[in-house]
């Protein structure tokens, strides 16, 4: 006799665990890590190590204090530390980076219930808190390859979004000032394409995000290619606006999310006091993600709308 097994979804399962997903994203960021070491020297790699180690420690200690199962093995804390570090300038003091890690892991992630429960991307919130708290240090950019000519002395310069004098080649290869992971567009594109090919992320959000920024800058008469390559647009579009927890789950929702991020980024860059608006745009769209999901949610096959009460 045939036995029908009834169980809740999902009915189709994959061997892609949370740990493997995090590992794939970490691997996709390795080209950016290598590029940051080449461009900004040993201190860049030290800053990355400090952020990763701090996030691991904060997560482990918080889980112990909260008497919950340890979760550092899923590598989400490692990824958070890596993403936060890549959004920081090489000149930032280590102790300030640790504060950003505390905000990201303890406040944004663990106090809201851990992985899957946070309302916003932890690394983005950590960066924004540092930006508002230590504005001067967060907007001090080192000259690329300073360590070759000046030893340990750090020479600073303005971000390309302010100067608008960098060449396309410099922007593509990372020979400009900026955060550790945002300068080399080539390294970021390699990582982003890898994630799409592995089907870790959907291309909908990155294409909508970058495409919206490009279209609006074209309408405004700005240099479209420069605006796409400069700043943290590619880093944010591929690696932060595609976070599983804080972004919509439906294809339509992903499209709306990307377009919204692009519009806000353009408005901040064009009319705001900050030259960069990627982090703020993603955070604002993270907040409205539940409403986007509700608006774009799919209906079960055969579902019938409830009759309105007379």
PDB file of C-alpha atoms in Angstrom:
ATOM      1  CA  UNK A   1       0.000   0.000   0.000  1.00  0.00           C
ATOM      2  CA  UNK A   2       1.299   3.422  -0.959  1.00  0.00           C
ATOM      3  CA  UNK A   3       1.783   5.806   1.929  1.00  0.00           C
ATOM      4  CA  UNK A   4       1.375   9.540   1.320  1.00  0.00           C
ATOM      5  CA  UNK A   5       3.771  11.576   3.439  1.00  0.00           C
ATOM      6  CA  UNK A   6       2.527  15.057   4.274  1.00  0.00           C
ATOM      7  CA  UNK A   7       5.126  17.587   5.414  1.00  0.00           C
ATOM      8  CA  UNK A   8       5.610  21.360   5.401  1.00  0.00           C
ATOM      9  CA  UNK A   9       7.681  23.084   2.716  1.00  0.00           C
ATOM     10  CA  UNK A  10      10.323  23.183   1.411  1.00  0.00           C
ATOM     11  CA  UNK A  11       9.752  19.961  -0.494  1.00  0.00           C
ATOM     12  CA  UNK A  12      12.800  20.340  -2.780  1.00  0.00           C
ATOM     13  CA  UNK A  13      16.051  20.520  -0.827  1.00  0.00           C
ATOM     14  CA  UNK A  14      19.667  21.225  -1.739  1.00  0.00           C
ATOM     15  CA  UNK A  15      22.963  20.477  -0.073  1.00  0.00           C
ATOM     16  CA  UNK A  16      23.854  24.188  -0.122  1.00  0.00           C
ATOM     17  CA  UNK A  17      24.017  24.968   3.602  1.00  0.00           C
ATOM     18  CA  UNK A  18      24.376  28.362   5.252  1.00  0.00           C
ATOM     19  CA  UNK A  19      28.057  27.655   5.841  1.00  0.00           C
ATOM     20  CA  UNK A  20      28.669  26.810   2.185  1.00  0.00           C
ATOM     21  CA  UNK A  21      26.836  29.927   1.024  1.00  0.00           C
ATOM     22  CA  UNK A  22      28.933  32.097   3.343  1.00  0.00           C
ATOM     23  CA  UNK A  23      32.077  30.338   2.156  1.00  0.00           C
ATOM     24  CA  UNK A  24      31.200  31.046  -1.482  1.00  0.00           C
ATOM     25  CA  UNK A  25      30.651  34.749  -0.755  1.00  0.00           C
ATOM     26  CA  UNK A  26      33.912  34.927   1.195  1.00  0.00           C
ATOM     27  CA  UNK A  27      35.709  33.284  -1.733  1.00  0.00           C
ATOM     28  CA  UNK A  28      34.148  35.782  -4.138  1.00  0.00           C
ATOM     29  CA  UNK A  29      35.597  38.633  -2.067  1.00  0.00           C
ATOM     30  CA  UNK A  30      39.146  37.255  -2.099  1.00  0.00           C
ATOM     31  CA  UNK A  31      40.063  39.135  -5.320  1.00  0.00           C
ATOM     32  CA  UNK A  32      39.061  42.386  -3.583  1.00  0.00           C
ATOM     33  CA  UNK A  33      41.077  41.407  -0.497  1.00  0.00           C
ATOM     34  CA  UNK A  34      44.153  40.683  -2.621  1.00  0.00           C
ATOM     35  CA  UNK A  35      43.680  43.941  -4.527  1.00  0.00           C
ATOM     36  CA  UNK A  36      43.410  45.914  -1.268  1.00  0.00           C
ATOM     37  CA  UNK A  37      46.694  44.407  -0.075  1.00  0.00           C
ATOM     38  CA  UNK A  38      48.430  45.317  -3.326  1.00  0.00           C
ATOM     39  CA  UNK A  39      46.975  48.833  -3.420  1.00  0.00           C
ATOM     40  CA  UNK A  40      47.116  49.821   0.256  1.00  0.00           C
ATOM     41  CA  UNK A  41      49.772  47.521   1.684  1.00  0.00           C
ATOM     42  CA  UNK A  42      50.072  45.353   4.775  1.00  0.00           C
ATOM     43  CA  UNK A  43      47.921  47.621   6.948  1.00  0.00           C
ATOM     44  CA  UNK A  44      44.911  46.859   4.770  1.00  0.00           C
ATOM     45  CA  UNK A  45      45.275  43.137   5.430  1.00  0.00           C
ATOM     46  CA  UNK A  46      45.784  43.822   9.137  1.00  0.00           C
ATOM     47  CA  UNK A  47      42.571  45.882   9.258  1.00  0.00           C
ATOM     48  CA  UNK A  48      40.676  43.057   7.556  1.00  0.00           C
ATOM     49  CA  UNK A  49      42.076  40.543  10.060  1.00  0.00           C
ATOM     50  CA  UNK A  50      41.128  42.780  13.014  1.00  0.00           C
ATOM     51  CA  UNK A  51      37.533  43.118  11.782  1.00  0.00           C
ATOM     52  CA  UNK A  52      37.094  39.401  11.116  1.00  0.00           C
ATOM     53  CA  UNK A  53      38.601  38.383  14.456  1.00  0.00           C
ATOM     54  CA  UNK A  54      36.547  40.999  16.349  1.00  0.00           C
ATOM     55  CA  UNK A  55      33.298  39.826  14.767  1.00  0.00           C
ATOM     56  CA  UNK A  56      34.047  36.198  15.620  1.00  0.00           C
ATOM     57  CA  UNK A  57      34.848  37.064  19.239  1.00  0.00           C
ATOM     58  CA  UNK A  58      31.798  39.310  19.657  1.00  0.00           C
ATOM     59  CA  UNK A  59      29.492  36.644  18.232  1.00  0.00           C
ATOM     60  CA  UNK A  60      30.978  33.866  20.363  1.00  0.00           C
ATOM     61  CA  UNK A  61      30.844  35.891  23.582  1.00  0.00           C
ATOM     62  CA  UNK A  62      27.327  37.170  22.893  1.00  0.00           C
ATOM     63  CA  UNK A  63      26.004  33.658  22.257  1.00  0.00           C
ATOM     64  CA  UNK A  64      27.582  32.499  25.529  1.00  0.00           C
ATOM     65  CA  UNK A  65      26.068  35.397  27.490  1.00  0.00           C
ATOM     66  CA  UNK A  66      22.658  34.802  25.899  1.00  0.00           C
ATOM     67  CA  UNK A  67      23.005  31.055  26.585  1.00  0.00           C
ATOM     68  CA  UNK A  68      22.262  30.151  23.009  1.00  0.00           C
ATOM     69  CA  UNK A  69      23.786  27.641  20.638  1.00  0.00           C
ATOM     70  CA  UNK A  70      27.148  28.733  19.236  1.00  0.00           C
ATOM     71  CA  UNK A  71      26.912  29.958  15.615  1.00  0.00           C
ATOM     72  CA  UNK A  72      30.419  31.048  14.677  1.00  0.00           C
ATOM     73  CA  UNK A  73      30.724  27.848  12.639  1.00  0.00           C
ATOM     74  CA  UNK A  74      28.270  29.122   9.997  1.00  0.00           C
ATOM     75  CA  UNK A  75      30.902  31.737   8.947  1.00  0.00           C
ATOM     76  CA  UNK A  76      28.362  34.576   8.914  1.00  0.00           C
ATOM     77  CA  UNK A  77      30.454  36.502  11.465  1.00  0.00           C
ATOM     78  CA  UNK A  78      33.525  36.068   9.260  1.00  0.00           C
ATOM     79  CA  UNK A  79      31.621  37.450   6.273  1.00  0.00           C
ATOM     80  CA  UNK A  80      30.280  40.388   8.286  1.00  0.00           C
ATOM     81  CA  UNK A  81      33.778  41.299   9.454  1.00  0.00           C
ATOM     82  CA  UNK A  82      35.156  40.989   5.927  1.00  0.00           C
ATOM     83  CA  UNK A  83      32.406  43.134   4.388  1.00  0.00           C
ATOM     84  CA  UNK A  84      32.766  45.786   7.076  1.00  0.00           C
ATOM     85  CA  UNK A  85      36.538  45.924   6.601  1.00  0.00           C
ATOM     86  CA  UNK A  86      36.179  46.324   2.847  1.00  0.00           C
ATOM     87  CA  UNK A  87      33.943  49.339   3.523  1.00  0.00           C
ATOM     88  CA  UNK A  88      36.580  51.093   5.657  1.00  0.00           C
ATOM     89  CA  UNK A  89      39.543  53.290   4.716  1.00  0.00           C
ATOM     90  CA  UNK A  90      42.988  51.864   5.417  1.00  0.00           C
ATOM     91  CA  UNK A  91      43.755  54.846   7.663  1.00  0.00           C
ATOM     92  CA  UNK A  92      41.001  54.053  10.186  1.00  0.00           C
ATOM     93  CA  UNK A  93      42.361  53.285  13.701  1.00  0.00           C
ATOM     94  CA  UNK A  94      41.890  49.641  14.652  1.00  0.00           C
ATOM     95  CA  UNK A  95      39.946  50.459  17.828  1.00  0.00           C
ATOM     96  CA  UNK A  96      37.338  52.360  15.818  1.00  0.00           C
ATOM     97  CA  UNK A  97      36.961  49.408  13.461  1.00  0.00           C
ATOM     98  CA  UNK A  98      36.341  47.196  16.518  1.00  0.00           C
ATOM     99  CA  UNK A  99      33.495  49.522  17.555  1.00  0.00           C
ATOM    100  CA  UNK A 100      31.940  49.046  14.120  1.00  0.00           C
ATOM    101  CA  UNK A 101      32.226  45.280  14.541  1.00  0.00           C
ATOM    102  CA  UNK A 102      30.511  45.505  17.943  1.00  0.00           C
ATOM    103  CA  UNK A 103      27.611  47.450  16.455  1.00  0.00           C
ATOM    104  CA  UNK A 104      27.285  45.048  13.527  1.00  0.00           C
ATOM    105  CA  UNK A 105      27.409  41.789  15.471  1.00  0.00           C
ATOM    106  CA  UNK A 106      26.048  42.531  18.936  1.00  0.00           C
ATOM    107  CA  UNK A 107      23.481  45.257  18.320  1.00  0.00           C
ATOM    108  CA  UNK A 108      22.255  44.695  14.777  1.00  0.00           C
ATOM    109  CA  UNK A 109      22.595  40.918  14.547  1.00  0.00           C
ATOM    110  CA  UNK A 110      22.512  39.157  17.932  1.00  0.00           C
ATOM    111  CA  UNK A 111      20.163  41.439  19.867  1.00  0.00           C
ATOM    112  CA  UNK A 112      17.604  40.943  17.105  1.00  0.00           C
ATOM    113  CA  UNK A 113      17.827  37.165  17.368  1.00  0.00           C
ATOM    114  CA  UNK A 114      20.873  36.203  15.315  1.00  0.00           C
ATOM    115  CA  UNK A 115      21.297  35.269  11.682  1.00  0.00           C
ATOM    116  CA  UNK A 116      18.042  35.527   9.781  1.00  0.00           C
ATOM    117  CA  UNK A 117      16.393  37.909  12.255  1.00  0.00           C
ATOM    118  CA  UNK A 118      18.336  41.150  11.710  1.00  0.00           C
ATOM    119  CA  UNK A 119      16.362  43.975  10.120  1.00  0.00           C
ATOM    120  CA  UNK A 120      19.318  45.425   8.194  1.00  0.00           C
ATOM    121  CA  UNK A 121      22.678  44.367   6.845  1.00  0.00           C
ATOM    122  CA  UNK A 122      24.983  44.383   9.911  1.00  0.00           C
ATOM    123  CA  UNK A 123      28.077  45.504   8.000  1.00  0.00           C
ATOM    124  CA  UNK A 124      26.234  48.469   6.496  1.00  0.00           C
ATOM    125  CA  UNK A 125      24.904  49.629   9.860  1.00  0.00           C
ATOM    126  CA  UNK A 126      28.378  49.266  11.353  1.00  0.00           C
ATOM    127  CA  UNK A 127      29.841  51.397   8.577  1.00  0.00           C
ATOM    128  CA  UNK A 128      27.169  54.080   8.891  1.00  0.00           C
ATOM    129  CA  UNK A 129      27.638  54.300  12.671  1.00  0.00           C
ATOM    130  CA  UNK A 130      31.374  54.756  12.143  1.00  0.00           C
ATOM    131  CA  UNK A 131      30.712  57.311   9.419  1.00  0.00           C
ATOM    132  CA  UNK A 132      28.493  59.393  11.710  1.00  0.00           C
ATOM    133  CA  UNK A 133      30.711  58.954  14.774  1.00  0.00           C
ATOM    134  CA  UNK A 134      34.173  59.348  13.236  1.00  0.00           C
ATOM    135  CA  UNK A 135      33.457  61.324  10.078  1.00  0.00           C
ATOM    136  CA  UNK A 136      36.963  62.707   9.673  1.00  0.00           C
ATOM    137  CA  UNK A 137      38.683  59.328   9.939  1.00  0.00           C
ATOM    138  CA  UNK A 138      36.066  57.648   7.756  1.00  0.00           C
ATOM    139  CA  UNK A 139      36.642  60.172   4.953  1.00  0.00           C
ATOM    140  CA  UNK A 140      40.453  60.134   4.964  1.00  0.00           C
ATOM    141  CA  UNK A 141      41.669  58.203   1.949  1.00  0.00           C
ATOM    142  CA  UNK A 142      45.208  56.914   1.441  1.00  0.00           C
ATOM    143  CA  UNK A 143      47.057  57.424  -1.825  1.00  0.00           C
ATOM    144  CA  UNK A 144      47.476  54.039  -3.589  1.00  0.00           C
ATOM    145  CA  UNK A 145      50.922  52.476  -3.302  1.00  0.00           C
ATOM    146  CA  UNK A 146      51.919  55.028  -0.625  1.00  0.00           C
ATOM    147  CA  UNK A 147      53.773  52.290   1.233  1.00  0.00           C
ATOM    148  CA  UNK A 148      56.224  51.762  -1.639  1.00  0.00           C
ATOM    149  CA  UNK A 149      57.542  55.314  -1.661  1.00  0.00           C
ATOM    150  CA  UNK A 150      56.956  56.509   1.899  1.00  0.00           C
ATOM    151  CA  UNK A 151      57.369  53.383   4.016  1.00  0.00           C
ATOM    152  CA  UNK A 152      54.917  53.494   6.905  1.00  0.00           C
ATOM    153  CA  UNK A 153      53.926  57.126   6.347  1.00  0.00           C
ATOM    154  CA  UNK A 154      50.395  57.339   4.984  1.00  0.00           C
ATOM    155  CA  UNK A 155      49.754  60.020   2.365  1.00  0.00           C
ATOM    156  CA  UNK A 156      46.090  60.938   1.959  1.00  0.00           C
ATOM    157  CA  UNK A 157      43.961  62.243  -0.899  1.00  0.00           C
ATOM    158  CA  UNK A 158      40.317  62.904  -1.750  1.00  0.00           C
ATOM    159  CA  UNK A 159      37.944  60.232  -3.030  1.00  0.00           C
ATOM    160  CA  UNK A 160      37.443  60.090  -6.825  1.00  0.00           C
ATOM    161  CA  UNK A 161      33.767  60.990  -6.325  1.00  0.00           C
ATOM    162  CA  UNK A 162      34.959  64.366  -5.025  1.00  0.00           C
ATOM    163  CA  UNK A 163      37.862  65.062  -7.361  1.00  0.00           C
ATOM    164  CA  UNK A 164      36.300  63.521 -10.491  1.00  0.00           C
ATOM    165  CA  UNK A 165      39.783  63.489 -12.013  1.00  0.00           C
ATOM    166  CA  UNK A 166      40.644  59.768 -11.984  1.00  0.00           C
ATOM    167  CA  UNK A 167      40.942  57.933 -15.282  1.00  0.00           C
ATOM    168  CA  UNK A 168      38.711  55.021 -16.223  1.00  0.00           C
ATOM    169  CA  UNK A 169      41.767  52.753 -16.108  1.00  0.00           C
ATOM    170  CA  UNK A 170      42.637  53.823 -12.565  1.00  0.00           C
ATOM    171  CA  UNK A 171      39.055  53.301 -11.437  1.00  0.00           C
ATOM    172  CA  UNK A 172      38.876  49.882 -13.084  1.00  0.00           C
ATOM    173  CA  UNK A 173      42.184  48.648 -11.649  1.00  0.00           C
ATOM    174  CA  UNK A 174      41.877  50.384  -8.267  1.00  0.00           C
ATOM    175  CA  UNK A 175      44.640  52.963  -8.545  1.00  0.00           C
ATOM    176  CA  UNK A 176      42.592  55.518  -6.603  1.00  0.00           C
ATOM    177  CA  UNK A 177      41.775  56.481  -3.032  1.00  0.00           C
ATOM    178  CA  UNK A 178      38.786  54.942  -1.317  1.00  0.00           C
ATOM    179  CA  UNK A 179      37.688  52.139   0.992  1.00  0.00           C
ATOM    180  CA  UNK A 180      39.646  48.898   0.904  1.00  0.00           C
ATOM    181  CA  UNK A 181      37.216  46.935  -1.199  1.00  0.00           C
ATOM    182  CA  UNK A 182      35.611  49.550  -3.407  1.00  0.00           C
ATOM    183  CA  UNK A 183      38.532  50.837  -5.471  1.00  0.00           C
ATOM    184  CA  UNK A 184      39.255  47.894  -7.811  1.00  0.00           C
ATOM    185  CA  UNK A 185      36.204  47.402 -10.025  1.00  0.00           C
ATOM    186  CA  UNK A 186      37.879  44.484 -11.803  1.00  0.00           C
ATOM    187  CA  UNK A 187      38.235  42.447  -8.594  1.00  0.00           C
ATOM    188  CA  UNK A 188      34.632  43.147  -7.602  1.00  0.00           C
ATOM    189  CA  UNK A 189      33.265  42.173 -11.016  1.00  0.00           C
ATOM    190  CA  UNK A 190      35.185  38.894 -10.897  1.00  0.00           C
ATOM    191  CA  UNK A 191      33.638  38.121  -7.505  1.00  0.00           C
ATOM    192  CA  UNK A 192      30.161  39.244  -8.539  1.00  0.00           C
ATOM    193  CA  UNK A 193      30.161  37.156 -11.723  1.00  0.00           C
ATOM    194  CA  UNK A 194      31.369  34.159  -9.704  1.00  0.00           C
ATOM    195  CA  UNK A 195      28.373  34.492  -7.358  1.00  0.00           C
ATOM    196  CA  UNK A 196      25.952  34.748 -10.270  1.00  0.00           C
ATOM    197  CA  UNK A 197      27.451  31.747 -12.055  1.00  0.00           C
ATOM    198  CA  UNK A 198      27.274  29.705  -8.844  1.00  0.00           C
ATOM    199  CA  UNK A 199      23.655  30.909  -8.460  1.00  0.00           C
ATOM    200  CA  UNK A 200      24.404  32.227  -4.990  1.00  0.00           C
ATOM    201  CA  UNK A 201      22.835  35.570  -5.899  1.00  0.00           C
ATOM    202  CA  UNK A 202      20.331  36.689  -8.505  1.00  0.00           C
ATOM    203  CA  UNK A 203      21.571  39.202 -11.096  1.00  0.00           C
ATOM    204  CA  UNK A 204      18.291  41.127 -10.866  1.00  0.00           C
ATOM    205  CA  UNK A 205      19.221  43.401  -7.956  1.00  0.00           C
ATOM    206  CA  UNK A 206      22.787  44.299  -9.071  1.00  0.00           C
ATOM    207  CA  UNK A 207      21.648  45.021 -12.630  1.00  0.00           C
ATOM    208  CA  UNK A 208      18.673  47.103 -11.418  1.00  0.00           C
ATOM    209  CA  UNK A 209      20.841  48.961  -8.885  1.00  0.00           C
ATOM    210  CA  UNK A 210      23.717  49.801 -11.242  1.00  0.00           C
ATOM    211  CA  UNK A 211      21.397  50.336 -14.209  1.00  0.00           C
ATOM    212  CA  UNK A 212      19.235  52.845 -12.320  1.00  0.00           C
ATOM    213  CA  UNK A 213      22.273  54.844 -11.197  1.00  0.00           C
ATOM    214  CA  UNK A 214      23.609  54.812 -14.770  1.00  0.00           C
ATOM    215  CA  UNK A 215      20.282  55.886 -16.302  1.00  0.00           C
ATOM    216  CA  UNK A 216      19.707  58.735 -13.848  1.00  0.00           C
ATOM    217  CA  UNK A 217      23.253  60.032 -14.307  1.00  0.00           C
ATOM    218  CA  UNK A 218      22.755  59.875 -18.073  1.00  0.00           C
ATOM    219  CA  UNK A 219      19.594  61.960 -17.748  1.00  0.00           C
ATOM    220  CA  UNK A 220      21.412  64.403 -15.434  1.00  0.00           C
ATOM    221  CA  UNK A 221      24.242  64.806 -17.938  1.00  0.00           C
ATOM    222  CA  UNK A 222      26.908  63.261 -15.695  1.00  0.00           C
ATOM    223  CA  UNK A 223      29.724  60.937 -16.711  1.00  0.00           C
ATOM    224  CA  UNK A 224      27.878  57.612 -16.474  1.00  0.00           C
ATOM    225  CA  UNK A 225      30.879  55.273 -16.564  1.00  0.00           C
ATOM    226  CA  UNK A 226      32.727  57.350 -13.978  1.00  0.00           C
ATOM    227  CA  UNK A 227      29.756  57.284 -11.598  1.00  0.00           C
ATOM    228  CA  UNK A 228      29.449  53.508 -11.947  1.00  0.00           C
ATOM    229  CA  UNK A 229      33.139  52.739 -11.410  1.00  0.00           C
ATOM    230  CA  UNK A 230      33.806  55.306  -8.660  1.00  0.00           C
ATOM    231  CA  UNK A 231      32.762  54.812  -5.049  1.00  0.00           C
ATOM    232  CA  UNK A 232      31.153  51.738  -3.552  1.00  0.00           C
ATOM    233  CA  UNK A 233      28.409  51.124  -6.121  1.00  0.00           C
ATOM    234  CA  UNK A 234      29.725  47.798  -7.461  1.00  0.00           C
ATOM    235  CA  UNK A 235      30.650  46.534  -3.979  1.00  0.00           C
ATOM    236  CA  UNK A 236      27.214  47.447  -2.631  1.00  0.00           C
ATOM    237  CA  UNK A 237      25.256  46.155  -5.619  1.00  0.00           C
ATOM    238  CA  UNK A 238      26.813  42.684  -5.760  1.00  0.00           C
ATOM    239  CA  UNK A 239      27.708  41.932  -2.156  1.00  0.00           C
ATOM    240  CA  UNK A 240      25.445  43.974   0.155  1.00  0.00           C
ATOM    241  CA  UNK A 241      22.209  44.610  -1.717  1.00  0.00           C
ATOM    242  CA  UNK A 242      21.898  40.850  -2.317  1.00  0.00           C
ATOM    243  CA  UNK A 243      21.889  39.799   1.338  1.00  0.00           C
ATOM    244  CA  UNK A 244      19.389  36.947   1.787  1.00  0.00           C
ATOM    245  CA  UNK A 245      18.017  38.182   5.116  1.00  0.00           C
ATOM    246  CA  UNK A 246      17.473  41.889   4.505  1.00  0.00           C
ATOM    247  CA  UNK A 247      16.415  41.991   0.856  1.00  0.00           C
ATOM    248  CA  UNK A 248      13.232  40.815  -0.916  1.00  0.00           C
ATOM    249  CA  UNK A 249      12.788  37.178  -1.886  1.00  0.00           C
ATOM    250  CA  UNK A 250      10.674  37.510  -5.038  1.00  0.00           C
ATOM    251  CA  UNK A 251      12.149  38.493  -8.446  1.00  0.00           C
ATOM    252  CA  UNK A 252       9.811  41.484  -8.646  1.00  0.00           C
ATOM    253  CA  UNK A 253      10.787  42.503  -5.135  1.00  0.00           C
ATOM    254  CA  UNK A 254      14.481  42.258  -6.011  1.00  0.00           C
ATOM    255  CA  UNK A 255      13.875  44.506  -9.013  1.00  0.00           C
ATOM    256  CA  UNK A 256      12.020  47.099  -6.920  1.00  0.00           C
ATOM    257  CA  UNK A 257      14.738  46.923  -4.265  1.00  0.00           C
ATOM    258  CA  UNK A 258      17.516  47.508  -6.795  1.00  0.00           C
ATOM    259  CA  UNK A 259      15.703  50.397  -8.457  1.00  0.00           C
ATOM    260  CA  UNK A 260      15.017  51.991  -5.059  1.00  0.00           C
ATOM    261  CA  UNK A 261      18.669  51.686  -4.052  1.00  0.00           C
ATOM    262  CA  UNK A 262      19.719  53.241  -7.348  1.00  0.00           C
ATOM    263  CA  UNK A 263      17.375  56.204  -6.999  1.00  0.00           C
ATOM    264  CA  UNK A 264      18.429  56.976  -3.424  1.00  0.00           C
ATOM    265  CA  UNK A 265      22.130  56.599  -4.284  1.00  0.00           C
ATOM    266  CA  UNK A 266      21.767  59.034  -7.176  1.00  0.00           C
ATOM    267  CA  UNK A 267      19.855  61.578  -5.101  1.00  0.00           C
ATOM    268  CA  UNK A 268      22.444  61.526  -2.296  1.00  0.00           C
ATOM    269  CA  UNK A 269      25.353  61.778  -4.714  1.00  0.00           C
ATOM    270  CA  UNK A 270      23.719  64.506  -6.772  1.00  0.00           C
ATOM    271  CA  UNK A 271      22.112  66.667  -4.098  1.00  0.00           C
ATOM    272  CA  UNK A 272      23.345  65.457  -0.683  1.00  0.00           C
ATOM    273  CA  UNK A 273      26.283  66.606   1.406  1.00  0.00           C
ATOM    274  CA  UNK A 274      27.897  63.140   1.265  1.00  0.00           C
ATOM    275  CA  UNK A 275      29.685  62.214  -1.975  1.00  0.00           C
ATOM    276  CA  UNK A 276      28.619  58.582  -1.533  1.00  0.00           C
ATOM    277  CA  UNK A 277      25.123  57.225  -0.895  1.00  0.00           C
ATOM    278  CA  UNK A 278      25.315  53.460  -1.443  1.00  0.00           C
ATOM    279  CA  UNK A 279      25.293  52.435   2.238  1.00  0.00           C
ATOM    280  CA  UNK A 280      22.462  54.798   3.141  1.00  0.00           C
ATOM    281  CA  UNK A 281      20.376  53.663   0.186  1.00  0.00           C
ATOM    282  CA  UNK A 282      20.724  49.973   1.034  1.00  0.00           C
ATOM    283  CA  UNK A 283      19.903  50.609   4.694  1.00  0.00           C
ATOM    284  CA  UNK A 284      16.762  52.583   3.812  1.00  0.00           C
ATOM    285  CA  UNK A 285      15.611  49.898   1.404  1.00  0.00           C
ATOM    286  CA  UNK A 286      16.352  47.195   4.026  1.00  0.00           C
ATOM    287  CA  UNK A 287      13.789  48.911   6.250  1.00  0.00           C
ATOM    288  CA  UNK A 288      11.044  48.716   3.615  1.00  0.00           C
ATOM    289  CA  UNK A 289      11.907  45.163   2.503  1.00  0.00           C
ATOM    290  CA  UNK A 290       9.022  43.566   4.504  1.00  0.00           C
ATOM    291  CA  UNK A 291       6.548  45.839   2.701  1.00  0.00           C
ATOM    292  CA  UNK A 292       8.083  45.031  -0.688  1.00  0.00           C
ATOM    293  CA  UNK A 293       7.786  41.315   0.090  1.00  0.00           C
ATOM    294  CA  UNK A 294       4.155  41.751   1.120  1.00  0.00           C
ATOM    295  CA  UNK A 295       3.376  43.719  -2.032  1.00  0.00           C
ATOM    296  CA  UNK A 296       5.082  41.230  -4.381  1.00  0.00           C
ATOM    297  CA  UNK A 297       4.298  37.969  -2.603  1.00  0.00           C
ATOM    298  CA  UNK A 298       3.182  35.161  -4.894  1.00  0.00           C
ATOM    299  CA  UNK A 299      -0.200  33.511  -4.516  1.00  0.00           C
ATOM    300  CA  UNK A 300      -0.469  29.724  -4.043  1.00  0.00           C
ATOM    301  CA  UNK A 301      -1.841  27.800  -7.008  1.00  0.00           C
ATOM    302  CA  UNK A 302      -5.585  27.426  -6.689  1.00  0.00           C
ATOM    303  CA  UNK A 303      -5.864  30.020  -3.942  1.00  0.00           C
ATOM    304  CA  UNK A 304      -9.144  31.897  -3.742  1.00  0.00           C
ATOM    305  CA  UNK A 305      -9.457  35.358  -2.286  1.00  0.00           C
ATOM    306  CA  UNK A 306     -11.574  35.515   0.819  1.00  0.00           C
ATOM    307  CA  UNK A 307     -14.928  37.114   0.219  1.00  0.00           C
ATOM    308  CA  UNK A 308     -15.188  40.587   1.650  1.00  0.00           C
ATOM    309  CA  UNK A 309     -17.319  40.780   4.721  1.00  0.00           C
ATOM    310  CA  UNK A 310     -20.616  42.413   3.920  1.00  0.00           C
TER     311      UNK A 310
END
